[in-house]
Coordinates of C-alpha atoms in Angstrom, one line a residue:
M25 CA 183.7 106.3 169.1
R26 CA 183.5 102.6 168.4
K27 CA 187.3 102.5 168.4
W28 CA 187.4 104.0 171.9
I29 CA 184.7 101.6 173.2
G30 CA 186.6 98.7 171.7
M31 CA 189.9 99.8 173.3
A32 CA 188.1 100.3 176.7
L33 CA 186.6 96.9 176.6
G34 CA 189.9 95.4 175.6
F35 CA 191.6 97.2 178.5
I36 CA 188.9 96.0 180.9
G37 CA 189.3 92.4 179.6
V38 CA 193.1 92.6 180.2
V39 CA 192.6 93.9 183.7
V40 CA 190.0 91.1 184.5
M41 CA 192.4 88.5 183.1
I42 CA 195.3 89.7 185.1
G43 CA 193.1 89.8 188.2
L44 CA 192.0 86.2 187.6
L45 CA 195.6 85.1 187.1
I46 CA 196.5 86.7 190.4
A47 CA 193.6 85.0 192.1
G48 CA 194.4 81.7 190.4
N49 CA 198.0 81.8 191.6
Y50 CA 196.8 82.7 195.1
L51 CA 194.4 79.7 195.1
Y52 CA 197.3 77.5 193.8
N53 CA 199.5 78.6 196.6
E54 CA 196.8 78.0 199.2
S55 CA 195.7 74.6 197.9
V56 CA 198.5 73.0 195.9
K57 CA 201.9 74.6 196.6
R58 CA 204.0 72.9 199.3
G59 CA 204.6 74.7 202.6
T60 CA 201.6 77.0 202.8
E61 CA 200.3 77.0 206.4
V62 CA 197.0 78.7 205.8
E63 CA 194.1 76.3 206.0
L64 CA 191.4 76.3 203.3
Y65 CA 188.7 75.4 205.7
R66 CA 187.3 76.1 209.1
G67 CA 188.3 74.0 212.1
D68 CA 186.6 70.7 212.8
E69 CA 185.5 72.1 216.2
E70 CA 182.5 73.6 214.3
A71 CA 181.5 70.1 213.3
A72 CA 181.2 68.9 216.9
P73 CA 178.1 69.4 219.0
A74 CA 178.1 72.5 221.1
G75 CA 180.2 72.1 224.2
A76 CA 181.6 68.8 223.1
S77 CA 185.2 67.8 222.9
L78 CA 186.7 66.4 219.7
T79 CA 188.1 63.5 221.7
T80 CA 186.6 61.3 224.4
D81 CA 188.5 60.2 227.5
T82 CA 188.8 56.8 225.9
E83 CA 190.3 58.2 222.7
D84 CA 192.7 60.4 224.6
S85 CA 194.0 57.3 226.4
V86 CA 194.3 55.5 223.1
V87 CA 196.2 58.4 221.5
S88 CA 198.6 58.8 224.4
E89 CA 199.2 55.0 224.4
A90 CA 199.7 55.1 220.6
E91 CA 202.2 58.0 221.0
R92 CA 204.3 56.1 223.5
W93 CA 204.3 53.0 221.4
F94 CA 205.1 55.0 218.2
D95 CA 208.0 56.8 219.9
Q96 CA 209.5 53.5 221.0
Q97 CA 209.5 51.9 217.5
E98 CA 212.7 51.1 215.5
M99 CA 211.7 52.1 212.0
S100 CA 213.4 51.4 208.8
I101 CA 213.4 54.4 206.4
L102 CA 212.6 53.3 202.8
E103 CA 213.1 55.4 199.7
Q104 CA 211.9 55.3 196.1
T105 CA 212.5 57.6 193.1
S106 CA 209.2 58.6 191.5
F107 CA 208.4 58.6 187.8
D108 CA 209.2 62.4 187.8
N109 CA 212.5 61.9 189.7
L110 CA 211.4 62.9 193.2
L111 CA 212.9 61.1 196.2
L112 CA 210.1 59.8 198.3
R113 CA 210.4 58.3 201.8
A114 CA 208.4 56.0 204.0
A115 CA 208.9 54.5 207.5
F116 CA 208.5 50.7 207.9
I117 CA 207.6 49.1 211.2
N118 CA 208.2 45.3 211.3
N119 CA 205.9 43.1 213.2
E120 CA 207.3 39.7 214.1
N121 CA 203.7 38.3 214.1
S122 CA 202.6 39.6 210.7
N123 CA 202.6 36.3 208.8
G124 CA 202.6 38.3 205.6
K125 CA 200.0 40.9 206.6
A126 CA 200.9 44.6 205.9
V127 CA 199.0 47.9 205.7
I128 CA 200.0 51.1 204.0
L129 CA 198.6 54.2 205.8
A130 CA 198.0 57.3 203.7
H131 CA 197.9 60.6 205.6
G132 CA 195.8 63.7 204.8
F133 CA 196.3 67.2 203.3
R134 CA 199.4 68.9 204.7
K135 CA 199.9 66.1 207.2
Q136 CA 202.7 63.5 207.4
K137 CA 203.3 59.9 208.5
E138 CA 203.5 60.7 212.2
D139 CA 199.9 61.8 212.1
M140 CA 198.9 58.2 211.5
K141 CA 200.3 56.8 214.7
D142 CA 197.0 55.9 216.3
L143 CA 196.0 53.8 213.3
A144 CA 199.5 52.4 213.1
Y145 CA 199.2 51.3 216.7
F146 CA 195.8 49.7 216.0
Y147 CA 197.1 47.7 213.0
Y148 CA 200.2 46.6 214.8
Q149 CA 198.0 45.2 217.5
Q150 CA 196.2 43.2 214.8
G151 CA 199.5 41.7 213.7
F152 CA 200.3 43.9 210.6
D153 CA 203.6 45.2 209.3
I154 CA 203.2 49.0 208.9
L155 CA 204.3 51.2 206.0
L156 CA 203.9 55.0 206.5
P157 CA 204.8 57.0 203.4
D158 CA 205.2 60.7 203.3
T159 CA 203.4 61.6 200.1
R160 CA 205.0 63.9 197.6
G161 CA 205.2 67.5 198.9
H162 CA 204.8 66.3 202.5
G163 CA 207.1 65.4 205.4
E164 CA 210.5 64.0 204.4
S165 CA 209.5 63.4 200.8
E166 CA 210.6 65.7 198.0
G167 CA 208.2 67.7 195.8
N168 CA 207.0 71.3 195.6
Y169 CA 203.4 70.5 195.1
I170 CA 200.5 68.4 196.5
G171 CA 199.2 65.8 194.2
Y172 CA 195.9 65.2 196.0
G173 CA 196.3 61.5 195.4
W174 CA 196.6 61.6 191.6
H175 CA 200.4 61.3 191.0
D176 CA 200.6 59.7 194.4
R177 CA 198.6 56.7 193.2
L178 CA 201.6 55.8 191.0
D179 CA 204.0 56.2 193.9
Y180 CA 201.8 53.9 196.0
L181 CA 201.9 51.2 193.3
N182 CA 205.7 51.3 193.9
W183 CA 205.3 51.0 197.6
I184 CA 203.0 48.0 197.2
D185 CA 205.7 46.3 195.0
R186 CA 208.3 47.1 197.6
L187 CA 206.3 45.3 200.3
I188 CA 205.8 42.3 198.1
H189 CA 209.4 41.9 196.8
D190 CA 211.4 43.1 199.9
Y191 CA 209.2 42.0 202.7
K192 CA 207.2 39.1 201.1
S193 CA 203.9 40.6 202.1
E194 CA 201.0 38.4 201.0
S195 CA 198.0 40.3 202.3
I196 CA 198.2 44.1 201.9
F197 CA 195.5 46.6 203.0
L198 CA 195.4 50.3 202.1
H199 CA 194.0 52.7 204.6
G200 CA 193.7 56.5 204.0
Q201 CA 192.3 59.5 205.7
S202 CA 190.9 62.6 203.9
M203 CA 193.3 63.2 201.0
G204 CA 194.9 59.9 201.8
A205 CA 191.4 58.3 201.4
A206 CA 191.0 59.8 198.0
L207 CA 194.6 58.5 197.2
V208 CA 193.7 54.9 198.1
L209 CA 190.5 55.2 196.1
M210 CA 192.5 56.4 193.1
V211 CA 194.9 53.5 193.6
S212 CA 191.8 51.1 193.6
G213 CA 191.3 51.9 189.9
E214 CA 194.7 50.7 188.8
K215 CA 195.8 47.1 188.0
L216 CA 196.7 45.8 191.4
P217 CA 198.7 42.7 192.3
N218 CA 196.8 39.9 194.0
E219 CA 198.5 40.6 197.3
V220 CA 196.3 43.8 197.7
K221 CA 193.3 42.4 199.6
G222 CA 191.3 45.4 200.9
I223 CA 190.9 49.2 201.0
I224 CA 189.6 51.5 203.7
A225 CA 188.8 55.1 202.9
D226 CA 187.9 57.5 205.7
S227 CA 186.5 61.0 204.7
G228 CA 187.6 60.9 201.1
Y229 CA 186.4 63.3 198.4
T230 CA 185.1 62.4 194.9
S231 CA 187.5 64.5 193.0
V232 CA 189.8 67.4 193.5
K233 CA 187.7 69.6 191.2
E234 CA 184.5 68.9 193.2
E235 CA 186.2 69.3 196.5
L236 CA 187.8 72.6 195.7
A237 CA 184.5 73.9 194.2
Y238 CA 182.8 72.9 197.4
Q239 CA 185.4 74.8 199.4
L240 CA 185.2 78.0 197.3
K241 CA 181.4 78.0 197.8
H242 CA 181.4 76.9 201.4
I243 CA 184.1 79.3 202.7
Y244 CA 184.3 82.2 200.3
G245 CA 180.8 82.1 198.7
L246 CA 182.4 82.1 195.3
P247 CA 181.4 80.2 192.1
S248 CA 183.9 77.7 190.8
F249 CA 184.0 79.2 187.3
P250 CA 186.2 80.8 186.2
L251 CA 188.6 80.8 189.1
L252 CA 188.9 77.1 189.5
N253 CA 189.4 76.6 185.8
I254 CA 192.2 79.0 185.7
T255 CA 193.8 77.5 188.8
S256 CA 193.5 74.1 187.2
V257 CA 195.5 75.3 184.2
I258 CA 198.1 76.9 186.5
T259 CA 198.4 73.5 188.3
K260 CA 198.9 71.7 185.0
V261 CA 201.7 74.0 184.1
R262 CA 203.4 74.1 187.5
S263 CA 202.5 70.6 188.8
G264 CA 201.6 68.4 185.8
Y265 CA 197.9 67.7 186.3
F266 CA 194.5 69.2 185.8
F267 CA 192.0 69.1 188.7
G268 CA 189.6 67.2 186.5
E269 CA 192.2 64.4 186.1
A270 CA 192.5 63.8 189.8
S271 CA 189.2 61.9 190.2
A272 CA 188.7 59.2 192.9
I273 CA 185.1 58.7 191.5
D274 CA 186.4 57.7 188.1
Q275 CA 189.0 55.4 189.5
V276 CA 186.8 53.7 192.0
E277 CA 184.4 52.6 189.3
N278 CA 187.1 50.1 188.3
N279 CA 187.7 48.9 191.8
T280 CA 187.8 45.1 192.3
R281 CA 188.8 44.9 195.9
P282 CA 186.7 44.9 199.1
L283 CA 186.1 48.5 200.1
L284 CA 185.1 50.0 203.4
I285 CA 184.0 53.7 203.2
I286 CA 183.9 55.6 206.5
H287 CA 182.6 59.2 206.8
G288 CA 181.4 61.5 209.5
E289 CA 177.9 62.9 209.2
K290 CA 179.0 66.3 210.5
D291 CA 182.0 66.6 208.1
E292 CA 182.2 70.3 207.0
L293 CA 185.3 69.8 204.8
V294 CA 184.3 66.9 202.7
P295 CA 180.5 66.7 202.5
T296 CA 179.0 63.3 203.5
E297 CA 177.2 63.2 200.2
M298 CA 180.5 62.5 198.5
A299 CA 180.8 59.2 200.5
H300 CA 177.4 58.1 199.2
T301 CA 178.4 59.0 195.7
I302 CA 181.6 57.0 196.0
Y303 CA 179.7 54.1 197.5
E304 CA 177.1 54.1 194.7
T305 CA 179.8 54.3 192.0
A306 CA 182.4 51.9 193.3
G307 CA 182.9 48.5 191.7
G308 CA 183.5 45.4 193.7
E309 CA 182.3 44.4 197.2
K310 CA 181.7 47.5 199.3
M311 CA 180.4 48.8 202.6
L312 CA 179.5 52.3 203.8
W313 CA 179.5 53.4 207.4
T314 CA 178.5 57.0 208.3
V315 CA 179.1 58.1 211.8
P316 CA 176.7 60.5 213.6
N317 CA 178.1 63.7 215.1
A318 CA 181.6 63.0 213.6
G319 CA 183.4 65.8 211.8
H320 CA 186.2 65.4 209.3
I321 CA 188.3 62.3 210.1
Q322 CA 186.8 62.3 213.5
S323 CA 185.0 59.0 213.3
Y324 CA 187.7 57.2 215.3
N325 CA 187.6 59.9 217.9
T326 CA 183.8 59.9 218.1
Q327 CA 183.3 56.2 218.3
P328 CA 186.6 54.5 219.0
Q329 CA 185.3 51.1 220.0
Q330 CA 182.8 50.9 217.1
F331 CA 185.5 52.1 214.7
E332 CA 187.9 49.4 215.7
K333 CA 185.1 46.8 215.6
K334 CA 184.3 47.8 212.1
L335 CA 187.9 47.5 211.0
K336 CA 188.4 44.2 212.7
E337 CA 185.2 42.7 211.1
F338 CA 186.3 44.0 207.6
I339 CA 189.8 42.7 207.9
T340 CA 188.6 39.3 209.2
N341 CA 186.0 38.9 206.4
V342 CA 188.5 39.9 203.7
L343 CA 191.2 37.5 205.0
H344 CA 188.8 34.6 205.3
K345 CA 188.0 35.0 201.6
K346 CA 191.7 34.5 200.5

């Protein structure tokens, strides 16, 4: 009898393990594998007040103007080979009035460089050269997986060096949205050249592990254990990193650059509490601005004039400290 009970329990254990592996691979495909179109979260429309548009008339005008400007630019396509032999690409927009100022714009999850055109236009107006990378697994860059900023932080160190050596950039800013915000926060913990002057992180998460755990609970009503742990192992095997490694909060503790953290107070994808945690943990000079009624990466849309004012003040203050 005990033998049969043991065999039954063993069989159940195998079935459960197979089920977890299937679920783990599904979550990997949804959240890490390149090319999946299904979103892991609800639309940002739910973060806006009832009856409200995600964009104001002013912001619509800014976006259309930015689109026209972006489409007219002559861009140089830069390439680098990553540490794991991926061909990565970025677009460079030269500004004749840059005087050594440059910004690297980091796009979000399943986005690409073209999605940063509104910010590119803003920075161009402030006299910056613009570098727009497609992160690994996105756009024109190679890669079969999304690094959530972790492996990408090393790629960005190479982009920084490229600006310094090829374009003589003397004052470099990093500005990221969502996953791109977490990316630049992860970069902040590395040993950076003196030419990197400031970092702006809009709607960034503390770590991949905490963000995916939040999504599992928020969308599916599921606990993170054991599914997230299994998916993390699958990600290590297939993509080379554990979720626990990809931590912006651990990296930003070692930050030494002026840091501006921006976050919408109605963000349903990355909870606003994460911005407060990042702010409290971050080393160096730092500032936190949370925007009422703004959803995920909607702060610019919600308060375009105030958003630009904050950026201008931050840039001016940083550059005056050179």
